[in-house]
Amino acid sequence: MVDNNETTNNKDNITNYDFLDLSYDSLSGLSYGKKLGGNRGITFETNPEKYQQLIEKSKTDKELAKHKIINQNPLNIKINKLNQEKFDFTVCLDTTSGLNGIDETKVLLEKTLRLSKKFVYISQINFDSDVILFKKGFKTNFSDWSRKNCHLTSNIFFNILFDFYKRGFIEDYIIYYTVPIKNSKDPIIHPLNSPKNQPAFNEESHPSKNENIKFKNIYRNINILITKNGFKKIDDILESTKKDNHILYDSRTGIYDDSTEKFKDKSNAKKNSIFGKVNKYLNSDV
C-alpha cells in the first residue's frame, strides 16, 4: 500500500486508521466497519469518477472525512513491513462475487489476512441456493447479474480457508447465512425466464411468477468471519452483524489437527472423529 498525494484524500499515516474496507461500495463498507468496532478506515475505489465523487463528498461530510479514500485496486496492495498486520480488521461487502474467479479470491483473502491482526469479515450474495431455486423455477436477480460472475459457494470458501488454516494464516473461521428469503414473493426472486441484470422483481416489467411458494433455509447472504492471533470476541462480532444468522460451519467446534493428520473435536479434547461428526453444524438440514 503506497501513500501519495494523487491517490489519497489526506496525508495521515496508516497507523491512524484501525480498519480496512475492501467493499464494493465504500460508503456501505465504511459504515459497516464502524458497526464492527472500527473508528477510522481506509477504503479503495477503482473507478476514477466514483473516487472523485467520494473526495468531493468528504469535503462536506465530516464522518466520511475521517476516513482515507484511495483510487487503487485492492488486489494491487503491496504487503510490506509498514502495513503488515497494522489494521485491527478488514471488511469486504459484495467484493468477492465481483472478482475474476477463485484465484483472485485467494489473492484478496491472503492480502486481507496479512494486513489484519484480529479478524476479517466477508459478506456476499449467497449462491448456495441457486440449484434449489432452479428446480422450483426461480433464480435471484443477483445470481443472473453480469458483474457478479464469481459464484463462490460455502464449500469453495471452506476449501480456500481450510488451506489457509493448514498454512497457519488463520485461527478460526465461521461460515454462516443471513437474511432469510421466506417465499417466492420476495422481490429478490425472479422467474427463470426473467432477463439478466434486473433490479428487484416488478410484476409490471418482469415475466409473471408464482408468489405462493414457501422456501426453507434459503438465505440472501453468505458471510465469513476469520480470526487471527488469539482474537476471541467472535460471538460479539456475530451478534453485531445479524441476529438471524444460520451457522453452517464453525471451526471452534472441530478442525483439522495437522500434528495428527486427523479431524479433532474441539469440544472434547480426548475425542477424534470423522469430519462429518466433528462439526455439529454440518449435520443440519440446510
CSV table of C-alpha atoms in Angstrom, one decimal:
chain,number,residue,atom,x,y,z
A,1,MET,CA,0.0,0.0,0.0
A,2,VAL,CA,1.5,3.3,-1.1
A,3,ASP,CA,0.5,6.7,0.2
A,4,ASN,CA,0.8,9.6,-2.2
A,5,ASN,CA,-1.0,12.9,-2.8
A,6,GLU,CA,-2.5,11.7,-6.0
A,7,THR,CA,-4.3,8.7,-4.6
A,8,THR,CA,-5.3,9.7,-1.1
A,9,ASN,CA,-7.5,12.4,0.3
A,10,ASN,CA,-5.2,13.3,3.2
A,11,LYS,CA,-1.6,12.7,4.3
A,12,ASP,CA,-2.2,10.8,7.6
A,13,ASN,CA,0.0,7.9,8.3
A,14,ILE,CA,-1.8,4.5,8.0
A,15,THR,CA,-1.2,4.0,11.8
A,16,ASN,CA,-4.1,6.5,12.3
A,17,TYR,CA,-6.5,4.0,10.8
A,18,ASP,CA,-7.8,0.9,12.6
A,19,PHE,CA,-9.6,-1.0,9.8
A,20,LEU,CA,-9.5,-1.6,6.0
A,21,ASP,CA,-12.6,-1.5,3.8
A,22,LEU,CA,-12.4,-3.5,0.6
A,23,SER,CA,-16.1,-3.4,-0.1
A,24,TYR,CA,-17.8,-2.9,-3.5
A,25,ASP,CA,-19.4,0.2,-2.1
A,26,SER,CA,-17.2,2.3,0.0
A,27,LEU,CA,-19.9,4.2,1.9
A,28,SER,CA,-21.6,0.9,2.9
A,29,GLY,CA,-18.3,-0.7,3.8
A,30,LEU,CA,-17.0,2.2,6.0
A,31,SER,CA,-20.4,2.3,7.8
A,32,TYR,CA,-20.2,-1.4,8.4
A,33,GLY,CA,-16.6,-1.1,9.6
A,34,LYS,CA,-17.9,1.2,12.4
A,35,LYS,CA,-20.6,-1.3,13.2
A,36,LEU,CA,-17.8,-3.9,13.7
A,37,GLY,CA,-16.0,-1.6,16.2
A,38,GLY,CA,-13.8,0.4,13.9
A,39,ASN,CA,-13.2,4.2,14.1
A,40,ARG,CA,-11.3,5.3,11.0
A,41,GLY,CA,-10.9,3.2,7.9
A,42,ILE,CA,-9.0,3.1,4.6
A,43,THR,CA,-11.2,2.3,1.6
A,44,PHE,CA,-10.5,1.7,-2.1
A,45,GLU,CA,-12.3,2.9,-5.2
A,46,THR,CA,-11.1,1.7,-8.5
A,47,ASN,CA,-13.4,3.9,-10.6
A,48,PRO,CA,-11.8,7.3,-11.1
A,49,GLU,CA,-15.2,9.1,-11.4
A,50,LYS,CA,-16.6,7.5,-8.3
A,51,TYR,CA,-13.4,8.2,-6.5
A,52,GLN,CA,-13.7,11.9,-7.3
A,53,GLN,CA,-17.3,11.9,-6.2
A,54,LEU,CA,-16.3,10.4,-2.8
A,55,ILE,CA,-13.5,13.0,-2.4
A,56,GLU,CA,-16.0,15.8,-3.1
A,57,LYS,CA,-18.5,14.3,-0.7
A,58,SER,CA,-15.8,14.1,2.0
A,59,LYS,CA,-15.3,17.8,1.9
A,60,THR,CA,-18.7,18.4,3.4
A,61,ASP,CA,-19.3,15.1,5.1
A,62,LYS,CA,-17.4,15.1,8.4
A,63,GLU,CA,-18.0,11.4,9.0
A,64,LEU,CA,-16.6,10.5,5.6
A,65,ALA,CA,-13.7,12.9,6.0
A,66,LYS,CA,-12.4,10.8,8.9
A,67,HIS,CA,-11.5,8.0,6.5
A,68,LYS,CA,-8.9,7.7,3.8
A,69,ILE,CA,-10.0,7.0,0.2
A,70,ILE,CA,-7.5,5.5,-2.3
A,71,ASN,CA,-8.0,5.3,-6.0
A,72,GLN,CA,-6.5,1.8,-6.4
A,73,ASN,CA,-7.5,-1.8,-7.0
A,74,PRO,CA,-7.1,-3.6,-3.6
A,75,LEU,CA,-5.7,-6.6,-5.4
A,76,ASN,CA,-2.7,-4.4,-6.1
A,77,ILE,CA,-1.9,-3.6,-2.5
A,78,LYS,CA,1.7,-4.4,-1.8
A,79,ILE,CA,2.4,-6.0,1.6
A,80,ASN,CA,5.4,-4.7,3.5
A,81,LYS,CA,6.8,-4.1,7.0
A,82,LEU,CA,4.9,-0.8,7.2
A,83,ASN,CA,1.4,-2.2,6.7
A,84,GLN,CA,1.6,-5.9,7.7
A,85,GLU,CA,-0.9,-6.6,10.5
A,86,LYS,CA,-1.3,-2.8,11.1
A,87,PHE,CA,-5.1,-2.9,11.0
A,88,ASP,CA,-7.4,-4.5,13.5
A,89,PHE,CA,-9.7,-5.9,10.8
A,90,THR,CA,-10.8,-5.9,7.2
A,91,VAL,CA,-14.4,-5.8,6.0
A,92,CYS,CA,-15.4,-6.9,2.5
A,93,LEU,CA,-19.0,-6.4,1.4
A,94,ASP,CA,-20.1,-7.8,-2.0
A,95,THR,CA,-16.5,-7.7,-3.3
A,96,THR,CA,-15.6,-11.4,-3.7
A,97,SER,CA,-18.6,-12.1,-6.1
A,98,GLY,CA,-17.2,-9.5,-8.5
A,99,LEU,CA,-13.7,-11.0,-8.7
A,100,ASN,CA,-12.4,-13.0,-11.6
A,101,GLY,CA,-12.7,-16.5,-10.2
A,102,ILE,CA,-11.2,-18.4,-7.3
A,103,ASP,CA,-7.6,-17.4,-7.9
A,104,GLU,CA,-8.3,-13.7,-7.4
A,105,THR,CA,-10.4,-14.6,-4.4
A,106,LYS,CA,-7.3,-16.3,-2.9
A,107,VAL,CA,-5.1,-13.3,-3.6
A,108,LEU,CA,-7.6,-10.9,-2.0
A,109,LEU,CA,-8.0,-13.1,1.1
A,110,GLU,CA,-4.3,-13.6,1.6
A,111,LYS,CA,-3.8,-9.8,1.4
A,112,THR,CA,-6.6,-9.1,3.9
A,113,LEU,CA,-5.1,-11.8,6.3
A,114,ARG,CA,-1.6,-10.3,6.0
A,115,LEU,CA,-2.9,-6.8,6.7
A,116,SER,CA,-5.3,-7.6,9.6
A,117,LYS,CA,-4.2,-8.6,13.1
A,118,LYS,CA,-7.6,-9.6,14.6
A,119,PHE,CA,-10.2,-10.7,12.1
A,120,VAL,CA,-11.6,-10.5,8.5
A,121,TYR,CA,-15.3,-10.2,7.8
A,122,ILE,CA,-16.7,-11.1,4.3
A,123,SER,CA,-20.3,-10.9,3.1
A,124,GLN,CA,-21.6,-11.6,-0.3
A,125,ILE,CA,-24.7,-12.8,-2.2
A,126,ASN,CA,-25.4,-16.4,-1.3
A,127,PHE,CA,-25.1,-18.7,-4.4
A,128,ASP,CA,-25.6,-21.9,-2.4
A,129,SER,CA,-29.4,-21.8,-3.1
A,130,ASP,CA,-29.2,-21.4,-6.9
A,131,VAL,CA,-29.8,-25.1,-7.6
A,132,ILE,CA,-32.7,-25.4,-5.2
A,133,LEU,CA,-34.3,-22.3,-6.7
A,134,PHE,CA,-33.7,-23.5,-10.2
A,135,LYS,CA,-35.5,-26.8,-9.5
A,136,LYS,CA,-38.5,-24.7,-8.4
A,137,GLY,CA,-38.4,-22.5,-11.5
A,138,PHE,CA,-36.8,-19.4,-9.9
A,139,LYS,CA,-33.5,-17.5,-9.6
A,140,THR,CA,-32.3,-14.5,-7.7
A,141,ASN,CA,-31.6,-11.4,-9.7
A,142,PHE,CA,-28.1,-11.4,-8.3
A,143,SER,CA,-27.4,-15.0,-9.5
A,144,ASP,CA,-28.1,-13.7,-13.0
A,145,TRP,CA,-26.1,-10.4,-12.7
A,146,SER,CA,-23.2,-9.9,-15.1
A,147,ARG,CA,-21.0,-8.1,-12.7
A,148,LYS,CA,-21.3,-10.9,-10.1
A,149,ASN,CA,-19.7,-13.7,-12.1
A,150,CYS,CA,-17.7,-15.3,-9.3
A,151,HIS,CA,-20.3,-17.6,-7.8
A,152,LEU,CA,-18.5,-18.7,-4.6
A,153,THR,CA,-20.3,-21.3,-2.6
A,154,SER,CA,-19.9,-22.3,1.1
A,155,ASN,CA,-17.9,-25.3,0.0
A,156,ILE,CA,-15.5,-23.2,-2.1
A,157,PHE,CA,-15.0,-20.8,0.8
A,158,PHE,CA,-14.4,-23.7,3.2
A,159,ASN,CA,-11.8,-25.3,1.0
A,160,ILE,CA,-9.9,-22.0,0.5
A,161,LEU,CA,-10.0,-21.2,4.2
A,162,PHE,CA,-9.0,-24.8,5.1
A,163,ASP,CA,-5.8,-24.3,3.1
A,164,PHE,CA,-5.1,-21.0,4.9
A,165,TYR,CA,-5.7,-22.7,8.2
A,166,LYS,CA,-3.3,-25.5,7.5
A,167,ARG,CA,-0.7,-22.9,6.4
A,168,GLY,CA,-1.0,-21.2,9.8
A,169,PHE,CA,-2.6,-18.0,8.4
A,170,ILE,CA,-5.8,-18.2,10.4
A,171,GLU,CA,-7.0,-19.4,13.8
A,172,ASP,CA,-10.7,-20.0,13.4
A,173,TYR,CA,-13.4,-19.3,10.8
A,174,ILE,CA,-17.2,-19.4,10.7
A,175,ILE,CA,-19.4,-19.7,7.6
A,176,TYR,CA,-23.0,-18.6,8.1
A,177,TYR,CA,-26.1,-17.3,6.3
A,178,THR,CA,-28.1,-14.2,7.0
A,179,VAL,CA,-31.3,-12.6,5.7
A,180,PRO,CA,-33.8,-15.4,5.1
A,181,ILE,CA,-35.8,-15.5,1.9
A,182,LYS,CA,-39.1,-17.0,3.1
A,183,ASN,CA,-41.1,-17.3,-0.1
A,184,SER,CA,-41.2,-16.6,-3.8
A,185,LYS,CA,-42.9,-13.3,-3.2
A,186,ASP,CA,-39.6,-11.8,-2.1
A,187,PRO,CA,-38.6,-9.2,-4.7
A,188,ILE,CA,-35.1,-10.7,-5.0
A,189,ILE,CA,-36.8,-13.8,-6.5
A,190,HIS,CA,-37.3,-13.8,-10.3
A,191,PRO,CA,-38.7,-16.5,-12.6
A,192,LEU,CA,-36.1,-18.3,-14.7
A,193,ASN,CA,-37.2,-16.6,-17.9
A,194,SER,CA,-36.7,-13.1,-16.5
A,195,PRO,CA,-33.9,-11.2,-18.4
A,196,LYS,CA,-30.4,-10.8,-17.0
A,197,ASN,CA,-29.2,-7.9,-14.9
A,198,GLN,CA,-32.6,-7.0,-13.4
A,199,PRO,CA,-33.4,-5.0,-10.3
A,200,ALA,CA,-35.9,-6.2,-7.8
A,201,PHE,CA,-38.9,-8.1,-9.2
A,202,ASN,CA,-41.7,-5.9,-10.6
A,203,GLU,CA,-44.9,-7.6,-11.8
A,204,GLU,CA,-45.4,-4.9,-14.4
A,205,SER,CA,-42.0,-5.2,-16.1
A,206,HIS,CA,-41.0,-8.8,-15.5
A,207,PRO,CA,-42.5,-12.2,-16.5
A,208,SER,CA,-45.1,-13.5,-14.1
A,209,LYS,CA,-44.1,-15.8,-11.2
A,210,ASN,CA,-45.9,-17.9,-8.7
A,211,GLU,CA,-45.6,-15.9,-5.5
A,212,ASN,CA,-47.1,-18.6,-3.2
A,213,ILE,CA,-44.1,-20.9,-3.0
A,214,LYS,CA,-42.6,-21.2,0.6
A,215,PHE,CA,-38.9,-21.7,1.0
A,216,LYS,CA,-36.9,-23.4,3.7
A,217,ASN,CA,-33.3,-22.5,4.5
A,218,ILE,CA,-32.9,-20.1,1.6
A,219,TYR,CA,-30.9,-17.0,2.5
A,220,ARG,CA,-29.8,-13.9,0.8
A,221,ASN,CA,-26.2,-13.6,2.1
A,222,ILE,CA,-23.4,-15.8,2.9
A,223,ASN,CA,-20.9,-14.5,5.5
A,224,ILE,CA,-17.4,-15.5,6.5
A,225,LEU,CA,-15.7,-14.5,9.8
A,226,ILE,CA,-12.0,-15.3,10.1
A,227,THR,CA,-10.0,-14.7,13.2
A,228,LYS,CA,-6.2,-14.4,13.9
A,229,ASN,CA,-3.7,-14.0,16.8
A,230,GLY,CA,-6.0,-15.3,19.6
A,231,PHE,CA,-8.9,-13.0,18.9
A,232,LYS,CA,-11.8,-14.4,21.0
A,233,LYS,CA,-14.7,-12.0,20.6
A,234,ILE,CA,-16.2,-14.0,17.8
A,235,ASP,CA,-19.7,-14.2,19.2
A,236,ASP,CA,-19.8,-10.4,19.8
A,237,ILE,CA,-19.0,-9.9,16.1
A,238,LEU,CA,-21.7,-12.4,15.1
A,239,GLU,CA,-24.2,-10.6,17.2
A,240,SER,CA,-23.2,-7.2,15.7
A,241,THR,CA,-23.6,-8.5,12.1
A,242,LYS,CA,-27.0,-10.1,12.1
A,243,LYS,CA,-29.3,-11.6,14.7
A,244,ASP,CA,-30.9,-14.1,12.3
A,245,ASN,CA,-27.7,-15.8,11.3
A,246,HIS,CA,-27.7,-19.5,10.5
A,247,ILE,CA,-24.3,-21.1,11.1
A,248,LEU,CA,-23.1,-23.6,8.5
A,249,TYR,CA,-19.6,-24.3,9.8
A,250,ASP,CA,-17.7,-23.2,13.0
A,251,SER,CA,-14.1,-24.3,13.3
A,252,ARG,CA,-14.3,-23.7,17.0
A,253,THR,CA,-16.3,-26.9,17.2
A,254,GLY,CA,-14.0,-29.1,15.1
A,255,ILE,CA,-11.0,-28.6,12.8
A,256,TYR,CA,-8.1,-30.5,11.2
A,257,ASP,CA,-5.2,-31.3,13.6
A,258,ASP,CA,-2.1,-31.0,11.5
A,259,SER,CA,0.1,-32.8,14.0
A,260,THR,CA,-2.0,-36.0,14.0
A,261,GLU,CA,-3.5,-35.6,10.5
A,262,LYS,CA,-6.9,-36.2,11.9
A,263,PHE,CA,-10.0,-34.1,12.5
A,264,LYS,CA,-10.3,-33.1,16.1
A,265,ASP,CA,-13.5,-32.3,18.1
A,266,LYS,CA,-12.5,-29.1,19.9
A,267,SER,CA,-15.4,-29.5,22.3
A,268,ASN,CA,-13.9,-32.8,23.5
A,269,ALA,CA,-10.1,-32.9,23.7
A,270,LYS,CA,-10.0,-36.7,24.0
A,271,LYS,CA,-12.2,-37.4,21.0
A,272,ASN,CA,-11.0,-37.7,17.4
A,273,SER,CA,-13.7,-38.4,14.9
A,274,ILE,CA,-14.5,-38.4,11.2
A,275,PHE,CA,-15.2,-35.0,9.7
A,276,GLY,CA,-19.0,-35.4,9.3
A,277,LYS,CA,-19.4,-35.9,13.0
A,278,VAL,CA,-16.9,-33.4,14.3
A,279,ASN,CA,-18.9,-30.2,13.5
A,280,LYS,CA,-22.4,-30.2,14.7
A,281,TYR,CA,-23.5,-27.6,12.1
A,282,LEU,CA,-22.6,-29.9,9.2
A,283,ASN,CA,-25.4,-32.3,10.2
A,284,SER,CA,-28.1,-29.6,10.0
A,285,ASP,CA,-30.9,-29.7,7.4
A,286,VAL,CA,-29.7,-26.7,5.4
